Each structure stands twice: as structure tokens, then as C-alpha cells.
C-alpha positions as CSV (number, residue, x, y, z in Angstrom):
1,G,0.3,-3.0,16.5
2,N,1.3,-6.6,16.4
3,F,5.5,-6.4,15.3
4,A,5.5,-3.8,18.0
5,E,4.2,-5.6,21.0
6,K,6.0,-8.5,20.0
7,N,9.4,-6.8,20.1
8,K,9.1,-4.5,23.1
9,R,12.6,-5.2,24.0
10,Y,14.2,-2.9,20.4
11,Q,14.5,0.5,21.6
12,Q,14.8,3.5,19.2
13,Y,12.8,1.6,16.1
14,K,10.8,3.6,13.4
15,I,7.7,2.5,12.0
16,C,6.8,3.8,8.6
17,L,3.1,3.9,7.4
18,V,2.8,3.1,3.6
19,G,-0.8,2.8,2.8
20,F,-3.2,1.1,4.8
21,V,-5.5,-2.4,5.4
22,A,-8.1,-3.4,7.2
23,G,-7.6,-5.2,10.2
24,Q,-4.7,-3.6,11.4
25,N,-3.7,-3.1,14.9
26,P,-3.6,0.6,16.0
27,I,0.0,2.2,17.0
28,K,0.0,2.9,20.8
29,P,1.5,6.4,21.7
30,G,2.2,5.5,25.3
31,L,4.7,2.8,23.7
32,V,5.4,4.9,20.9
33,L,6.9,7.1,24.1
34,I,8.5,4.7,25.8
35,K,10.3,3.0,23.4
36,E,12.0,6.4,22.1
37,A,10.2,5.6,18.2
38,Q,9.7,7.9,15.4
39,V,6.2,7.3,13.1
40,V,6.9,8.4,9.6
41,G,3.7,8.6,7.2
42,S,4.1,8.4,3.7
43,L,2.1,10.1,1.0
44,W,3.0,8.7,-2.2
45,G,0.8,11.1,-4.5
46,R,2.8,14.2,-2.7
47,W,6.1,12.8,-3.1
48,A,5.2,11.5,-7.2
49,R,4.0,15.6,-7.7
50,T,7.2,16.4,-6.2
51,H,9.4,14.3,-8.1
52,P,8.0,13.7,-12.0
53,D,10.9,12.8,-13.0
54,E,11.7,10.0,-10.8
55,F,8.0,8.8,-10.1
56,R,8.3,8.2,-14.3
57,R,11.3,6.5,-13.6
58,N,10.0,4.0,-11.0
59,M,6.4,3.6,-12.9
60,N,8.5,2.6,-15.9
61,E,11.0,0.0,-14.2
62,M,7.8,-1.5,-13.3
63,L,5.9,-1.5,-16.1
64,T,8.9,-3.6,-17.6
65,F,9.4,-5.9,-14.9
66,M,5.6,-6.7,-15.3
67,A,5.6,-7.2,-18.8
68,E,9.0,-9.2,-18.6
69,G,7.4,-11.3,-16.0
70,T,9.5,-10.3,-13.3
71,I,7.0,-8.9,-11.2
72,E,3.5,-10.0,-10.6
73,P,0.8,-7.6,-9.8
74,R,-1.3,-8.7,-6.8
75,A,-4.9,-7.7,-5.7
76,D,-7.2,-8.2,-3.3
77,S,-10.0,-6.7,-5.2
78,I,-10.6,-5.7,-9.1
79,F,-13.5,-3.8,-10.3
80,D,-14.8,-3.0,-13.7
81,L,-15.1,1.0,-14.0
82,D,-19.0,0.7,-14.6
83,D,-18.6,-1.2,-10.7
84,Y,-16.2,1.6,-9.3
85,V,-19.4,2.7,-6.5
86,K,-18.7,-0.8,-4.8
87,A,-15.0,-0.3,-4.4
88,F,-15.6,2.7,-3.1
89,E,-17.8,1.7,-0.5
90,L,-14.9,-1.7,-0.2
91,F,-12.8,1.4,1.3
92,E,-15.2,3.0,3.2
93,R,-16.3,-0.4,5.1
94,N,-12.6,-0.4,5.8
95,E,-12.8,-3.7,4.2
96,G,-9.9,-3.7,1.5
97,R,-7.6,-6.9,2.7
98,G,-4.8,-5.3,0.0
99,N,-4.9,-3.3,-3.4
100,T,-8.2,-2.7,-4.8
101,V,-8.5,-2.3,-8.4
102,V,-10.6,-0.4,-10.4
103,C,-9.9,-1.5,-14.2
104,V,-10.5,1.5,-16.7
105,K,-9.9,-0.9,-19.3
106,S,-11.5,-4.6,-19.9
107,E,-8.6,-6.0,-21.6
108,T,-4.7,-5.9,-19.8
109,S,-1.9,-7.1,-20.9
110,F,-0.8,-7.9,-17.6
111,N,-1.3,-11.3,-15.4
112,V,-2.7,-10.0,-12.0
113,Q,-3.1,-12.4,-8.8
114,T,-5.9,-11.7,-6.9
115,S,-3.9,-12.2,-3.3
116,K,-5.7,-14.6,-0.4
117,L,-5.1,-12.3,2.8
């Protein structure tokens, strides 16, 4: 949306869609055609199912990074499992501004920060 509008001079760029958050501007089909852009969607779940070894390796690496403090997970909203309906309602209303987490356990070994988007 905004990137394409602000960068109209760039020809033949690629737009990669990975997840969605509320408040995003739609991609204008006319601009995609005029700029000969490519729009690529990413279905993470499908890739994880078809590449289980790579997925497991990636997840283990990210969990190691979190355990070592190299990266810190960020979340927009965190819900207890008992409030999972509220999490889905947030999603259905398109009001999420980042990752929405439903905690299966109340304790966690990682320091999760709530982002201020």
C-alpha cells in the first residue's frame, strides 16, 4: 500500500505478503500492472508441513535465540487460554496490530514484550 505509493518510480519490484495486521492499505491492482510488479503470498503453515525438517531446525534455532536472549519475542496482545474467544474476536474484527498470542500455560520461560504499534 504505502510503500508502492511512495515509490512509484521503482519498476518491477516484488511485494511479498506474509501475514496481515489491521490498518494496512490495500494493494492497488492498477499500480501492480503499471509497475509490472509481482505479488507473492506466503503460507507459512503449508511450507512447514511440506518441509518438516527445515521447519524444526528453524524453530529450534529461534527458541535457542530466545533462551539466550539474542532475540526477544514481541506480541501485540496476549490472552489466557480461557479467553481464546476474545483473541479470535480481535482477529475477526481486524483489530490486531501485530502478533496475538494465546497462552496454553500460564508460566513462560521467555520474556515476552508487548509491542506498542
